[in-house]
PDB file of C-alpha atoms in Angstrom:
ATOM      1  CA  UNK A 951     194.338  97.753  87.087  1.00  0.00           C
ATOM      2  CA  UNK A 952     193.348  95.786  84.159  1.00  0.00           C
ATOM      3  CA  UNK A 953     192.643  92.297  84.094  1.00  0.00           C
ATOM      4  CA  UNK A 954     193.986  89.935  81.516  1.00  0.00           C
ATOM      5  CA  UNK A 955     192.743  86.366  81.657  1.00  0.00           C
ATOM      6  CA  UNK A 956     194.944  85.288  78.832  1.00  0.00           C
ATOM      7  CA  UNK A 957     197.716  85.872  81.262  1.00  0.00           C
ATOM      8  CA  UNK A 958     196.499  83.807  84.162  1.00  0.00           C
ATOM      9  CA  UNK A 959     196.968  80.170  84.601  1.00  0.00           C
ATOM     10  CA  UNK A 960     193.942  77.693  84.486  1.00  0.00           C
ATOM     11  CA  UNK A 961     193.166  77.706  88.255  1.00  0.00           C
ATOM     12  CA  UNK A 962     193.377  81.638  88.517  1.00  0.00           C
ATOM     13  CA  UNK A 963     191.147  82.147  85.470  1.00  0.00           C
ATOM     14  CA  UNK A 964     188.470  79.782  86.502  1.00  0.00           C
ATOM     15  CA  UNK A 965     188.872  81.261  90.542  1.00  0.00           C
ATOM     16  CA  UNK A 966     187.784  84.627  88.330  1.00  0.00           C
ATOM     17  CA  UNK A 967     184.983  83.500  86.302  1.00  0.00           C
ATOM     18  CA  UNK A 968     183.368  81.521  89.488  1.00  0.00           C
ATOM     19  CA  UNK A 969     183.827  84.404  91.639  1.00  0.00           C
ATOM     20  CA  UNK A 970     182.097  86.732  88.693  1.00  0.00           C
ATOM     21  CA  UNK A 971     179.189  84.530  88.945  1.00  0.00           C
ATOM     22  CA  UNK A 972     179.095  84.287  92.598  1.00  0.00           C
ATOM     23  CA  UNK A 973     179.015  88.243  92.308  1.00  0.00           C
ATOM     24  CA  UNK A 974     176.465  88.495  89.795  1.00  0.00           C
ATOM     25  CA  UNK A 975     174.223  85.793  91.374  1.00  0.00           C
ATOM     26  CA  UNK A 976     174.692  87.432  95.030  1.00  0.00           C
ATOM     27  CA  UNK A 977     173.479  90.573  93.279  1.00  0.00           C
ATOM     28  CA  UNK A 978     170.747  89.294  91.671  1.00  0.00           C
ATOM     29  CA  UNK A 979     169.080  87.300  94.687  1.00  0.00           C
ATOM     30  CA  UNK A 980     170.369  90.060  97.298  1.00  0.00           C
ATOM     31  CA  UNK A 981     169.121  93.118  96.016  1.00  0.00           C
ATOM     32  CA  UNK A 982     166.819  92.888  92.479  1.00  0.00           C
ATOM     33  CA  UNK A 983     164.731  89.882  93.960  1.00  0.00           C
ATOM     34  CA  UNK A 984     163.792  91.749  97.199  1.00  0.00           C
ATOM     35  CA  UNK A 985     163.311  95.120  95.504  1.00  0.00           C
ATOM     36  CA  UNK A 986     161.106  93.638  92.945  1.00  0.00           C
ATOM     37  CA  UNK A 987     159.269  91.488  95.652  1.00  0.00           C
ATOM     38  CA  UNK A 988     158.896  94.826  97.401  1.00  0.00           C
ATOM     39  CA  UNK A 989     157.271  97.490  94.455  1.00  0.00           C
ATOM     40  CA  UNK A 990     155.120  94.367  93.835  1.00  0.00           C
ATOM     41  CA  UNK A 991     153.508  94.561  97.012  1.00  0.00           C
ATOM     42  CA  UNK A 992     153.745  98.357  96.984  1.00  0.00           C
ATOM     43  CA  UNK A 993     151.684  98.113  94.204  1.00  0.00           C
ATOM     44  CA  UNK A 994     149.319  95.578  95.306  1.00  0.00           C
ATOM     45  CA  UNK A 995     148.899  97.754  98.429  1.00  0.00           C
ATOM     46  CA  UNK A 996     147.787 101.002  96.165  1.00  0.00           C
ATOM     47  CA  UNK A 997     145.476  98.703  93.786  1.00  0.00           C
ATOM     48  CA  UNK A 998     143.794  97.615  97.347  1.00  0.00           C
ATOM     49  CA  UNK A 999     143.398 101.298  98.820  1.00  0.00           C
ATOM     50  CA  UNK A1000     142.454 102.626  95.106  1.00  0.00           C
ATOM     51  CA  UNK A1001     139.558 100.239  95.008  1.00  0.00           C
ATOM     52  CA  UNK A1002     138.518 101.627  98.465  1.00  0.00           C
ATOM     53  CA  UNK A1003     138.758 105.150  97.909  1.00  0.00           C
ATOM     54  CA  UNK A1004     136.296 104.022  94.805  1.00  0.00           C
ATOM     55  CA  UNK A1005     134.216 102.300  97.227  1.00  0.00           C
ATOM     56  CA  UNK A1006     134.083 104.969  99.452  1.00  0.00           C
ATOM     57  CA  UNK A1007     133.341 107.429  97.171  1.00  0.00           C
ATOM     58  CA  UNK A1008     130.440 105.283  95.487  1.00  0.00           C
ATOM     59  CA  UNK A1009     128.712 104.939  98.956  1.00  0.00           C
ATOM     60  CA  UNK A1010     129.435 108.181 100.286  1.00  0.00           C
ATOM     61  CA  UNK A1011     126.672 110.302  98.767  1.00  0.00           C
ATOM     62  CA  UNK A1012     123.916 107.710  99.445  1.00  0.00           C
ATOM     63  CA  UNK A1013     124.887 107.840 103.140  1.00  0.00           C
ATOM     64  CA  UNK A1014     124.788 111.864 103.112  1.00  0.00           C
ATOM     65  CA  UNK A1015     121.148 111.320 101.395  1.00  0.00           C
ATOM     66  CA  UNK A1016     120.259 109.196 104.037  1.00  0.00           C
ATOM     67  CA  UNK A1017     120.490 111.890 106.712  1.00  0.00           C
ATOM     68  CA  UNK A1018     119.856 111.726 110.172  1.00  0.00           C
ATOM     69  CA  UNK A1019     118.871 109.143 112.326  1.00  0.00           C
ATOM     70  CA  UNK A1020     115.250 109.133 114.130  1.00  0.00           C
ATOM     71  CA  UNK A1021     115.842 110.258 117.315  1.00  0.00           C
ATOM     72  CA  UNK A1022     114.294 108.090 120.200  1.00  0.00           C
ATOM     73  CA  UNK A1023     112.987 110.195 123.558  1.00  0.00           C
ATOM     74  CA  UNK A1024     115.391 109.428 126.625  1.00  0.00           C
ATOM     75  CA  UNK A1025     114.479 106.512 128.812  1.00  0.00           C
ATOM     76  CA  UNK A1026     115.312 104.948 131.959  1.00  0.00           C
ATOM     77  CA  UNK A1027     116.859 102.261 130.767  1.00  0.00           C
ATOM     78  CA  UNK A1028     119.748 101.574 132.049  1.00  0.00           C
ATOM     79  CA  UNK A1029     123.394 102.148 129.752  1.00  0.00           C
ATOM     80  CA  UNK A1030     123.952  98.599 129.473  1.00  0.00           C
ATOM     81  CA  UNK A1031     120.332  97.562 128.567  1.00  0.00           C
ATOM     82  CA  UNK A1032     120.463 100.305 126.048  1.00  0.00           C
ATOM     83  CA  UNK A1033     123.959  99.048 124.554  1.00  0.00           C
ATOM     84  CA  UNK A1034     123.279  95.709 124.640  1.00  0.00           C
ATOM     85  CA  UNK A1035     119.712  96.235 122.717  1.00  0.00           C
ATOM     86  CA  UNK A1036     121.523  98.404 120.004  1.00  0.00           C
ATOM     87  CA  UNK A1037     124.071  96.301 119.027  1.00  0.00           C
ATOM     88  CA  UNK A1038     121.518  93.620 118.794  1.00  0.00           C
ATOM     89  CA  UNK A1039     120.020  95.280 116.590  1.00  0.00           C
ATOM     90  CA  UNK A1040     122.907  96.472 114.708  1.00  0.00           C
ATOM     91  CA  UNK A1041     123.710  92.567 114.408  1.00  0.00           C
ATOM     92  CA  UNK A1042     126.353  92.540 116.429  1.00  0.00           C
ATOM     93  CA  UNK A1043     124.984  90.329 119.089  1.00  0.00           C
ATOM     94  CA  UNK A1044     127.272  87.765 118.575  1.00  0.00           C
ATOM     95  CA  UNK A1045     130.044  89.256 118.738  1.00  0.00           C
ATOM     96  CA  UNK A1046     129.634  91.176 121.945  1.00  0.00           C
ATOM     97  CA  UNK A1047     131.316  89.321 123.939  1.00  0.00           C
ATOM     98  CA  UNK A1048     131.782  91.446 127.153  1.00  0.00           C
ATOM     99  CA  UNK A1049     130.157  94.926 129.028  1.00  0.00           C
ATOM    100  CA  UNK A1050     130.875  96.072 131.945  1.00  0.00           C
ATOM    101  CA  UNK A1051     130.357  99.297 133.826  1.00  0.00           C
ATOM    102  CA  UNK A1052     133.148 101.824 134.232  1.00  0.00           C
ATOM    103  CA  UNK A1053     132.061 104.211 137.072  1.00  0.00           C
ATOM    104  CA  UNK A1054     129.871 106.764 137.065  1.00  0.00           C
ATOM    105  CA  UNK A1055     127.864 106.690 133.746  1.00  0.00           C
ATOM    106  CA  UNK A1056     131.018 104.714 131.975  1.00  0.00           C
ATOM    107  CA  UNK A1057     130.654 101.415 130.200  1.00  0.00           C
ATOM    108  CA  UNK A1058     133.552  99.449 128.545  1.00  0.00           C
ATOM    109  CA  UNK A1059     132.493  96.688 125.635  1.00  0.00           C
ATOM    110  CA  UNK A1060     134.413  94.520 124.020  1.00  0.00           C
ATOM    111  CA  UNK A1061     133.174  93.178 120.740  1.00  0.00           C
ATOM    112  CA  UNK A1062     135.393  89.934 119.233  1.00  0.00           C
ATOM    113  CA  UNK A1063     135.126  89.452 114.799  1.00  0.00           C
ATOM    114  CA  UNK A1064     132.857  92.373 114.191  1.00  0.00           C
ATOM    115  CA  UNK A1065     132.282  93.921 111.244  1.00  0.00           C
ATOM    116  CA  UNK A1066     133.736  97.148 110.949  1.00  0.00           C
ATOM    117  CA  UNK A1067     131.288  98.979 109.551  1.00  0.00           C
ATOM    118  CA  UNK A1068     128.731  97.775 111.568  1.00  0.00           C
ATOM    119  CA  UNK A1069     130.705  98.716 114.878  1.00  0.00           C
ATOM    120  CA  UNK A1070     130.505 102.416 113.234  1.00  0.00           C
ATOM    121  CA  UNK A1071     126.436 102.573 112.695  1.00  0.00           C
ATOM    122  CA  UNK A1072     126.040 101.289 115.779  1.00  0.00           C
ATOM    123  CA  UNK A1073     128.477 103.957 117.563  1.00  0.00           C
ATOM    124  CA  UNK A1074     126.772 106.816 115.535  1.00  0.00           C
ATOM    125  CA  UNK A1075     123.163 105.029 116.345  1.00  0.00           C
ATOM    126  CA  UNK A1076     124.297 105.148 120.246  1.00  0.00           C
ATOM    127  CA  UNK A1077     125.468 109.061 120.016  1.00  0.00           C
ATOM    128  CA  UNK A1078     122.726 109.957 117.817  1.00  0.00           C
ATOM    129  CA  UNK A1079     119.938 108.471 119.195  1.00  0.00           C
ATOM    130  CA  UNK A1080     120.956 107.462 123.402  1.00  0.00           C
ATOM    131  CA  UNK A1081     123.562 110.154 123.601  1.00  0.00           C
ATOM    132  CA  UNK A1082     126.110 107.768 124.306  1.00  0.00           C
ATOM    133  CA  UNK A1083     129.503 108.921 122.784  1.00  0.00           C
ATOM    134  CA  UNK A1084     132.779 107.094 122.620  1.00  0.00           C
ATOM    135  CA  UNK A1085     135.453 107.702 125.041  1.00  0.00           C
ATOM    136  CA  UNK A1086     138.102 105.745 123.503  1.00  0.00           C
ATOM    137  CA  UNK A1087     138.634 102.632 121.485  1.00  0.00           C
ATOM    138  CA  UNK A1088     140.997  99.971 120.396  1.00  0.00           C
ATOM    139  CA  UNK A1089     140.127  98.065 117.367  1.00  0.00           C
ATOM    140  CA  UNK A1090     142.494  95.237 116.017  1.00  0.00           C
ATOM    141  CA  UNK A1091     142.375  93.335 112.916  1.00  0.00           C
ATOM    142  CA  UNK A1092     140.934  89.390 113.661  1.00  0.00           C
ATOM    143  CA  UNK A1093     142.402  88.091 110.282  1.00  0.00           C
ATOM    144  CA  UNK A1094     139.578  88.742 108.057  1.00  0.00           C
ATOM    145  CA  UNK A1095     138.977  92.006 106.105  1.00  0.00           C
ATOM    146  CA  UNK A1096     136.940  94.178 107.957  1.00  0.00           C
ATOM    147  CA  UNK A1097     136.285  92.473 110.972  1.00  0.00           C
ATOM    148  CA  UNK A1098     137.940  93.312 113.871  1.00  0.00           C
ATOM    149  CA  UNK A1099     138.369  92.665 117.634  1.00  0.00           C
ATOM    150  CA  UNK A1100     137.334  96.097 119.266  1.00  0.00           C
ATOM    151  CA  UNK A1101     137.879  97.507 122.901  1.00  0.00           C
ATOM    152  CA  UNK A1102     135.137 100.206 123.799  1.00  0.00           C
ATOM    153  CA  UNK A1103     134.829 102.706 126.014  1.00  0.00           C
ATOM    154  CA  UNK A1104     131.533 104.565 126.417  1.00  0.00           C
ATOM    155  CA  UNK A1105     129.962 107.452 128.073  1.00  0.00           C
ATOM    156  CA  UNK A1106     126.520 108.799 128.579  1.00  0.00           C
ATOM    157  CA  UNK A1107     126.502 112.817 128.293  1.00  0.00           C
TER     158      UNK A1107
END
């Protein structure tokens, strides 16, 4: 079929060129703006997840040096004094917001805009140190990076 404007009256040929606008237009804003929208976030996303791996790798090796943690003899405190001292200390007082006991040696926390990485030292201070492991966890993101609203489950072995 081949199209021959010449041919067409006035109203035809101008019902053509408005409709091959209208097509290029609908192609333009319906599929090349959202794809490019799209790879630009894609790429945003790897920049963000580069610079962390780079992070990660930069602090890995001074954590490795750093070894062990002291180990402190067992007490008779009880699981909640000991939780509630360590994360405290970890300086997540503030944002413990909730503990309580879970049957027989179980306690569940909740901790509200805490630092991430804090919430892990402080887990691997309680495991390495009380013997208090992690039975399960939920940790959402509060809006800021790296702070998160975490649900806690913890056990004494």
């Amino acid at each position: 079929m081949k199209l021959d404007l010449a041919n067409l009256n006035e109203r035809e040929r101008r019902m053509v060129l408005i409709g091959g606008v209208a097509a290029v237009v609908l192609v333009l804003f319906g599929v090349v703006l959202p794809l490019e929208t799209s790879v630009s976030k894609a790429q945003d996303r790897i920049e963000k997840k580069q610079a962390d791996l780079l992070w990660m790798r930069t602090v890995g090796p001074e954590l490795a040096s750093a070894g062990p943690a002291i180990t402190r003899p067992a007490t008779q405190e009880s699981m909640l004094v000991i939780v509630d001292r360590a994360a405290r200390e970890a300086g997540l007082g503030g944002s413990l917001v909730n503990s309580e006991p879970t049957g027989q040696g179980g306690l569940r926390v909740r901790l509200d805009k805490a630092p991430f990485g804090l919430i892990v030292g402080w887990l691997a201070r309680l495991a390495d140190q009380h013997g208090i492991r992690v039975e399960s966890a939920t940790m959402d993101n509060s809006g800021e990076p790296g702070v998160v609203n975490a649900g806690i489950v913890l056990r004494s072995q």
